[in-house]
């Protein structure tokens, strides 16, 4: 039973921390402590650690927080460190490891088998095989994508992987980790720069009106009492300095008041956006490089409400389903008043700029050819739009003009042309006194002397002498040397942060700084100093009496958390500190693990008339959805390429031989799939990959919808599978539940 890596777990995770004694999970009602039925949300007060002692923030010279009182640094409540109470003897029932063991006691092979339909023997074999990676010298990695995430508890699926990897000591080691295989090209980059609604660039929380009304409140709440995020004020102030330039001063709190704030009363993620359109709260919609009329859940609803907009702007390569939503089957164009503007965007080969891959490697793409026709790069479209709007505000005034006119947005080269390399300089960071590029984010300050668009990329574009030559920057390095022999390739491109290849690499060595596996050394304490194959992700040295001295090994291996330990038990999760099984929002069976059917926090279900929840009597078949190699997501790009269309011309649905037999369907027959939200036709692909599962004692069928087709492309057309998927989502990420919902199937008439 004790297959976990004990020394790692005891020293690098919160296993020994004591949780509030009033924390509990009630199996009968399937709820953690702190549930508020009226708000349909948890208070996480009882999920917190017990406190051993409180250590105030120190501004003594040499202390990590010494800078916090410097002139120019905004005033904020320097947070005190609440040192958690621990029990290294593991006697206390409230210590995390005991709570964990108790919580998962119910998850026996038999139970998990009933829920998943996987035979107990097979489960055991998989568990045994993988748990072997818990030996100290071994490592195991988990690669995951949408099968884990596209569920109403997708974030908790990811948490479960974290727990397993931490128990097995597989985080921070070569060949370990939990690797999200990112999807869209540069989706890593787009989350880095804060293209999601809840983050600013570099994963700083986007300010919320109720929590962060002032810069003081923001910094007081968001700054950690220990660990690297003690430096958050440096990142925030430097970002404001970049965004508002000379307008941002210590006196006006670096223009923080000009930043638009989110509201706790409004969820600004994509699914509710369509509800707000339906409620006439949104009059105009900017669609930039996405095709929601095809790719969002419950697309039939999405297309209908797009018709309530006054205007919509689509910046894309093609006239997508979204750009032509009024021509969709079943729509009445004569009743739709929405004005649609199409802004032709340049292809990837027609513009330059950086992208980030799943391993956080930043690379630069050069321009191969000029954009065709009137097409422009997204940067140029965005810049022109901004400058035109700012000009109108300056000429005509209007409500709150400062929000626009005080923004620092003039990304040009010395020749006066718009130049994305000027954005790269801003992202890398520079001195506001000399204008010189910073070497890395370690040089950032909170007093207005530095400006930096996104702290995590600091150092990726820092060659001051050749600052207008992208090919002379850290992100364009091309060395294939790999002295570590571990595939780190540290001189190939630039991996954020600080060109570190493996995050939390302190955990690759034991308490004394000796690598668990000498053949996989990332960092090592040689008795007097640290030696490295990778850039250390911990404090290796500090300054003492003006001299740099090494910091001997301690157990602070996870210094991006304030605890500096990894979280087996995670209080910031919205839907519980430990993953618990709930059925999907639409499920063919009863939840047998606890008294609650679906997650208490499934999002957006209050819009019942649009979600139209189905039940398993009417819709007994489980549907999931996925992609094929020959097409790309909403298919805009690939359905306009004849040779790909030739291989994958029409929509199809994968079904099992058993289901085909039950329904009288043959391979290649046209079938109809429907539920309360929509009805689609497609060809049946009968395969042995799909097999009925025995779920809680009942034979249950699953089918696979391939979702790339729709009506708007030049060649491959067909029904839109997302007319069937439910517009409900996860409470942490708001990702839709594309991977599990209910339908019925018949041979098409
Ligand atoms: N050719 C091509 N490549 C692509 C894309 C594309 O459209 N075409 N899309 C890109 C994008 S944006 C992304 S995000 C990635 C996505 O990459 P993947 O996550 O690999 O994409 P999917 O094909 O959606 O689903 C993956 C697998 O999840 C399984 N699955 C379905 N339901 C469940 C479930 O409930 N649980 C589990 N555990 N598994 C389940 C399916 O059988 C499928 O094999 O791919 C990227 N790469
Ligand atoms: N049922 C179901 N639905 C799904 C999924 C699923 O697994 N099942 N997967 C989901 C996932 S993971 C994703 S990522 C979404 C994807 O959903 P979308 O992002 O809506 O789909 P894409 O087809 O990738 O749309 C990208 C658009 O950007 C345009 N484009 C490409 N490059 C550029 C550029 O440089 N500039 C501009 N301006 N435009 C450009 C393309 O022409 C295309 O129209 O779909 C989601 N939908
Ligand atoms: Mo994706």
Short mmCIF file of N, CA, C and O in Angstrom, two decimals, residues 527-602:
data_model
loop_
_atom_site.label_atom_id
_atom_site.label_comp_id
_atom_site.label_asym_id
_atom_site.label_seq_id
_atom_site.Cartn_x
_atom_site.Cartn_y
_atom_site.Cartn_z
N UNK A 527 28.55 20.15 -1.52
CA UNK A 527 29.16 20.27 -0.19
C UNK A 527 29.45 21.72 0.13
O UNK A 527 29.40 22.14 1.29
N UNK A 528 29.71 22.54 -0.92
CA UNK A 528 29.99 23.94 -0.66
C UNK A 528 29.22 24.88 -1.59
O UNK A 528 29.11 26.07 -1.32
N UNK A 529 28.69 24.35 -2.68
CA UNK A 529 27.92 25.20 -3.61
C UNK A 529 27.04 24.32 -4.48
O UNK A 529 27.16 23.10 -4.48
N UNK A 530 26.14 24.99 -5.22
CA UNK A 530 25.25 24.26 -6.13
C UNK A 530 25.90 24.12 -7.50
O UNK A 530 26.44 25.08 -8.02
N UNK A 531 25.83 22.93 -8.07
CA UNK A 531 26.24 22.78 -9.46
C UNK A 531 24.98 22.42 -10.26
O UNK A 531 24.06 21.78 -9.75
N UNK A 532 24.94 22.85 -11.50
CA UNK A 532 23.68 22.79 -12.24
C UNK A 532 23.82 22.22 -13.64
O UNK A 532 24.78 22.54 -14.34
N UNK A 533 22.86 21.44 -14.06
CA UNK A 533 22.63 21.18 -15.47
C UNK A 533 21.50 22.07 -15.99
O UNK A 533 21.42 22.36 -17.17
N UNK A 534 20.59 22.46 -15.08
CA UNK A 534 19.47 23.33 -15.44
C UNK A 534 19.54 24.55 -14.54
O UNK A 534 20.14 24.50 -13.46
N UNK A 535 18.91 25.64 -14.97
CA UNK A 535 18.85 26.84 -14.12
C UNK A 535 18.04 26.50 -12.87
O UNK A 535 16.89 26.06 -12.97
N UNK A 536 18.61 26.68 -11.71
CA UNK A 536 17.96 26.26 -10.47
C UNK A 536 16.65 27.01 -10.22
O UNK A 536 16.56 28.22 -10.44
N UNK A 537 15.64 26.28 -9.78
CA UNK A 537 14.33 26.89 -9.49
C UNK A 537 14.17 27.06 -7.98
O UNK A 537 13.23 26.56 -7.38
N UNK A 538 15.14 27.72 -7.36
CA UNK A 538 15.12 27.92 -5.91
C UNK A 538 16.21 28.93 -5.59
O UNK A 538 16.96 29.35 -6.48
N UNK A 539 16.30 29.33 -4.37
CA UNK A 539 17.30 30.32 -4.00
C UNK A 539 18.64 29.62 -3.80
O UNK A 539 18.83 28.88 -2.83
N UNK A 540 19.56 29.83 -4.75
CA UNK A 540 20.85 29.15 -4.69
C UNK A 540 21.89 29.97 -3.94
O UNK A 540 22.83 29.42 -3.36
N UNK A 541 21.75 31.30 -4.03
CA UNK A 541 22.73 32.18 -3.38
C UNK A 541 22.01 33.35 -2.76
O UNK A 541 20.86 33.64 -3.11
N UNK A 542 22.66 33.98 -1.82
CA UNK A 542 22.14 35.26 -1.35
C UNK A 542 23.30 36.19 -1.02
O UNK A 542 24.46 35.76 -0.98
N UNK A 543 22.96 37.47 -0.84
CA UNK A 543 24.02 38.45 -0.59
C UNK A 543 24.15 38.67 0.90
O UNK A 543 23.16 38.90 1.61
N UNK A 544 25.38 38.51 1.41
CA UNK A 544 25.64 38.70 2.83
C UNK A 544 26.81 39.66 2.97
O UNK A 544 27.89 39.38 2.44
N UNK A 545 26.59 40.77 3.63
CA UNK A 545 27.63 41.81 3.77
C UNK A 545 28.26 42.13 2.41
O UNK A 545 29.49 42.19 2.28
N UNK A 546 27.40 42.30 1.42
CA UNK A 546 27.90 42.69 0.10
C UNK A 546 28.53 41.56 -0.69
O UNK A 546 29.00 41.76 -1.81
N UNK A 547 28.55 40.34 -0.12
CA UNK A 547 29.18 39.22 -0.84
C UNK A 547 28.12 38.16 -1.20
O UNK A 547 27.20 37.91 -0.44
N UNK A 548 28.29 37.57 -2.39
CA UNK A 548 27.36 36.50 -2.79
C UNK A 548 27.80 35.19 -2.15
O UNK A 548 28.94 34.76 -2.34
N UNK A 549 26.90 34.59 -1.35
CA UNK A 549 27.25 33.31 -0.71
C UNK A 549 26.22 32.25 -1.06
O UNK A 549 25.05 32.57 -1.26
N UNK A 550 26.64 30.99 -1.19
CA UNK A 550 25.68 29.93 -1.52
C UNK A 550 24.73 29.65 -0.36
O UNK A 550 25.09 29.82 0.80
N UNK A 551 23.50 29.26 -0.71
CA UNK A 551 22.52 28.87 0.32
C UNK A 551 22.49 27.35 0.37
O UNK A 551 22.11 26.70 -0.61
N UNK A 552 22.88 26.75 1.48
CA UNK A 552 22.91 25.28 1.55
C UNK A 552 21.50 24.69 1.42
O UNK A 552 20.51 25.41 1.57
N UNK A 553 21.40 23.39 1.14
CA UNK A 553 20.10 22.77 0.89
C UNK A 553 19.12 22.98 2.04
O UNK A 553 19.49 22.88 3.20
N UNK A 554 17.90 23.29 1.68
CA UNK A 554 16.79 23.30 2.64
C UNK A 554 15.65 22.56 1.93
O UNK A 554 15.82 22.08 0.82
N UNK A 555 14.48 22.50 2.54
CA UNK A 555 13.42 21.75 1.87
C UNK A 555 12.45 22.64 1.11
O UNK A 555 11.32 22.25 0.86
N UNK A 556 12.91 23.85 0.73
CA UNK A 556 12.02 24.77 0.01
C UNK A 556 12.09 24.48 -1.50
O UNK A 556 12.74 25.19 -2.24
N UNK A 557 11.39 23.44 -1.93
CA UNK A 557 11.52 22.98 -3.31
C UNK A 557 10.47 23.58 -4.23
O UNK A 557 10.59 23.50 -5.44
N UNK A 558 9.41 24.14 -3.66
CA UNK A 558 8.32 24.66 -4.50
C UNK A 558 8.11 26.13 -4.18
O UNK A 558 7.14 26.51 -3.57
N UNK A 559 9.06 26.97 -4.62
CA UNK A 559 9.07 28.34 -4.11
C UNK A 559 8.12 29.28 -4.85
O UNK A 559 8.13 30.47 -4.58
N UNK A 560 7.27 28.76 -5.72
CA UNK A 560 6.20 29.60 -6.26
C UNK A 560 4.92 29.52 -5.41
O UNK A 560 3.94 30.19 -5.69
N UNK A 561 4.91 28.64 -4.39
CA UNK A 561 3.81 28.69 -3.42
C UNK A 561 4.37 29.38 -2.19
O UNK A 561 5.58 29.31 -1.93
N UNK A 562 3.51 30.02 -1.40
CA UNK A 562 4.05 30.70 -0.22
C UNK A 562 4.52 29.70 0.82
O UNK A 562 5.42 29.97 1.61
N UNK A 563 3.94 28.49 0.80
CA UNK A 563 4.37 27.44 1.73
C UNK A 563 5.76 26.93 1.34
O UNK A 563 6.46 26.36 2.16
N UNK A 564 6.09 27.09 0.06
CA UNK A 564 7.30 26.55 -0.55
C UNK A 564 7.31 25.02 -0.52
O UNK A 564 8.35 24.37 -0.55
N UNK A 565 6.12 24.47 -0.41
CA UNK A 565 5.91 23.03 -0.52
C UNK A 565 4.79 22.82 -1.53
O UNK A 565 3.95 23.70 -1.71
N UNK A 566 4.76 21.65 -2.16
CA UNK A 566 3.71 21.38 -3.14
C UNK A 566 2.43 20.98 -2.42
O UNK A 566 2.48 20.46 -1.30
N UNK A 567 1.31 21.22 -3.06
CA UNK A 567 0.02 20.99 -2.41
C UNK A 567 -0.63 19.68 -2.82
O UNK A 567 -1.13 19.54 -3.94
N UNK A 568 -0.63 18.72 -1.89
CA UNK A 568 -1.46 17.53 -2.08
C UNK A 568 -2.91 17.92 -1.82
O UNK A 568 -3.83 17.44 -2.47
N UNK A 569 -3.07 18.79 -0.85
CA UNK A 569 -4.37 19.29 -0.42
C UNK A 569 -4.38 20.76 -0.83
O UNK A 569 -3.49 21.51 -0.45
N UNK A 570 -5.37 21.18 -1.64
CA UNK A 570 -5.25 22.47 -2.29
C UNK A 570 -6.43 23.39 -1.98
O UNK A 570 -7.48 23.28 -2.60
N UNK A 571 -6.22 24.30 -1.04
CA UNK A 571 -7.34 25.15 -0.61
C UNK A 571 -7.85 26.14 -1.65
O UNK A 571 -8.99 26.57 -1.56
N UNK A 572 -7.05 26.55 -2.69
CA UNK A 572 -7.62 27.55 -3.61
C UNK A 572 -8.63 27.00 -4.63
O UNK A 572 -9.28 27.79 -5.31
N UNK A 573 -8.76 25.69 -4.74
CA UNK A 573 -9.71 25.16 -5.73
C UNK A 573 -11.14 25.55 -5.34
O UNK A 573 -11.51 25.48 -4.18
N UNK A 574 -11.94 25.91 -6.35
CA UNK A 574 -13.30 26.38 -6.05
C UNK A 574 -14.21 25.25 -5.58
O UNK A 574 -15.15 25.47 -4.84
N UNK A 575 -13.95 24.02 -6.07
CA UNK A 575 -14.90 22.93 -5.83
C UNK A 575 -14.37 21.86 -4.91
O UNK A 575 -14.80 20.70 -4.99
N UNK A 576 -13.45 22.22 -4.03
CA UNK A 576 -12.99 21.25 -3.04
C UNK A 576 -11.49 21.12 -3.02
O UNK A 576 -10.85 21.20 -4.05
N UNK A 577 -10.91 20.87 -1.83
CA UNK A 577 -9.46 20.78 -1.71
C UNK A 577 -8.89 19.46 -2.18
O UNK A 577 -7.69 19.32 -2.37
N UNK A 578 -9.76 18.46 -2.35
CA UNK A 578 -9.35 17.15 -2.87
C UNK A 578 -10.31 16.77 -3.99
O UNK A 578 -11.51 17.03 -3.89
N UNK A 579 -9.81 16.12 -5.05
CA UNK A 579 -10.71 15.68 -6.12
C UNK A 579 -11.69 14.63 -5.59
O UNK A 579 -11.30 13.76 -4.83
N UNK A 580 -12.95 14.76 -6.00
CA UNK A 580 -13.98 13.80 -5.60
C UNK A 580 -14.76 13.45 -6.86
O UNK A 580 -14.95 14.30 -7.73
N UNK A 581 -15.24 12.22 -6.92
CA UNK A 581 -15.96 11.83 -8.13
C UNK A 581 -17.41 12.33 -8.14
O UNK A 581 -18.16 12.12 -7.17
N UNK A 582 -17.78 12.99 -9.21
CA UNK A 582 -19.18 13.29 -9.49
C UNK A 582 -19.44 12.85 -10.92
O UNK A 582 -18.51 12.79 -11.73
N UNK A 583 -20.68 12.57 -11.23
CA UNK A 583 -21.01 12.23 -12.61
C UNK A 583 -21.04 13.51 -13.44
O UNK A 583 -21.21 14.61 -12.90
N UNK A 584 -20.91 13.38 -14.76
CA UNK A 584 -21.07 14.55 -15.62
C UNK A 584 -22.47 15.15 -15.45
O UNK A 584 -23.37 14.49 -14.90
N UNK A 585 -22.66 16.36 -15.92
CA UNK A 585 -23.96 17.03 -15.77
C UNK A 585 -25.07 16.18 -16.38
O UNK A 585 -26.14 16.04 -15.80
N UNK A 586 -24.80 15.62 -17.55
CA UNK A 586 -25.72 14.63 -18.11
C UNK A 586 -25.05 13.27 -18.05
O UNK A 586 -23.99 13.08 -18.65
N UNK A 587 -25.64 12.34 -17.33
CA UNK A 587 -24.99 11.06 -17.10
C UNK A 587 -25.99 9.92 -17.25
O UNK A 587 -27.17 10.07 -16.94
N UNK A 588 -25.52 8.75 -17.70
CA UNK A 588 -26.43 7.62 -17.86
C UNK A 588 -26.66 6.86 -16.56
O UNK A 588 -27.41 5.89 -16.54
N UNK A 589 -26.00 7.28 -15.48
CA UNK A 589 -26.04 6.45 -14.27
C UNK A 589 -26.07 7.32 -13.02
O UNK A 589 -25.96 8.54 -13.09
N UNK A 590 -26.21 6.64 -11.86
CA UNK A 590 -26.23 7.33 -10.59
C UNK A 590 -24.82 7.39 -10.03
O UNK A 590 -24.05 6.45 -10.18
N UNK A 591 -24.49 8.47 -9.36
CA UNK A 591 -23.19 8.55 -8.70
C UNK A 591 -23.18 7.62 -7.49
O UNK A 591 -23.98 7.79 -6.57
N UNK A 592 -22.27 6.65 -7.49
CA UNK A 592 -22.22 5.70 -6.38
C UNK A 592 -21.15 6.04 -5.35
O UNK A 592 -21.00 5.36 -4.34
N UNK A 593 -20.39 7.10 -5.61
CA UNK A 593 -19.29 7.43 -4.69
C UNK A 593 -19.73 8.31 -3.53
O UNK A 593 -19.12 8.32 -2.47
N UNK A 594 -20.77 9.08 -3.73
CA UNK A 594 -21.28 9.94 -2.66
C UNK A 594 -22.72 10.29 -2.97
O UNK A 594 -23.25 9.92 -4.01
N UNK A 595 -23.35 11.05 -2.08
CA UNK A 595 -24.78 11.32 -2.21
C UNK A 595 -25.17 12.40 -3.20
O UNK A 595 -26.34 12.77 -3.28
N UNK A 596 -24.23 12.91 -3.92
CA UNK A 596 -24.50 14.01 -4.84
C UNK A 596 -24.37 13.49 -6.27
O UNK A 596 -23.41 12.81 -6.58
N UNK A 597 -25.28 13.79 -7.16
CA UNK A 597 -25.21 13.25 -8.51
C UNK A 597 -24.08 13.89 -9.33
O UNK A 597 -23.15 13.24 -9.74
N UNK A 598 -24.17 15.21 -9.53
CA UNK A 598 -23.13 15.89 -10.30
C UNK A 598 -22.44 16.91 -9.40
O UNK A 598 -22.92 17.19 -8.31
N UNK A 599 -21.34 17.46 -9.88
CA UNK A 599 -20.58 18.39 -9.06
C UNK A 599 -21.48 19.53 -8.61
O UNK A 599 -22.20 20.11 -9.41
N UNK A 600 -21.43 19.86 -7.31
CA UNK A 600 -22.28 20.95 -6.82
C UNK A 600 -21.95 22.27 -7.51
O UNK A 600 -22.73 23.21 -7.44
N UNK A 601 -20.80 22.31 -8.15
CA UNK A 601 -20.38 23.59 -8.74
C UNK A 601 -20.37 23.63 -10.26
O UNK A 601 -19.73 24.49 -10.86
N UNK A 602 -21.08 22.70 -10.91
CA UNK A 602 -21.18 22.79 -12.37
C UNK A 602 -21.67 24.20 -12.71
O UNK A 602 -22.63 24.68 -12.10
#
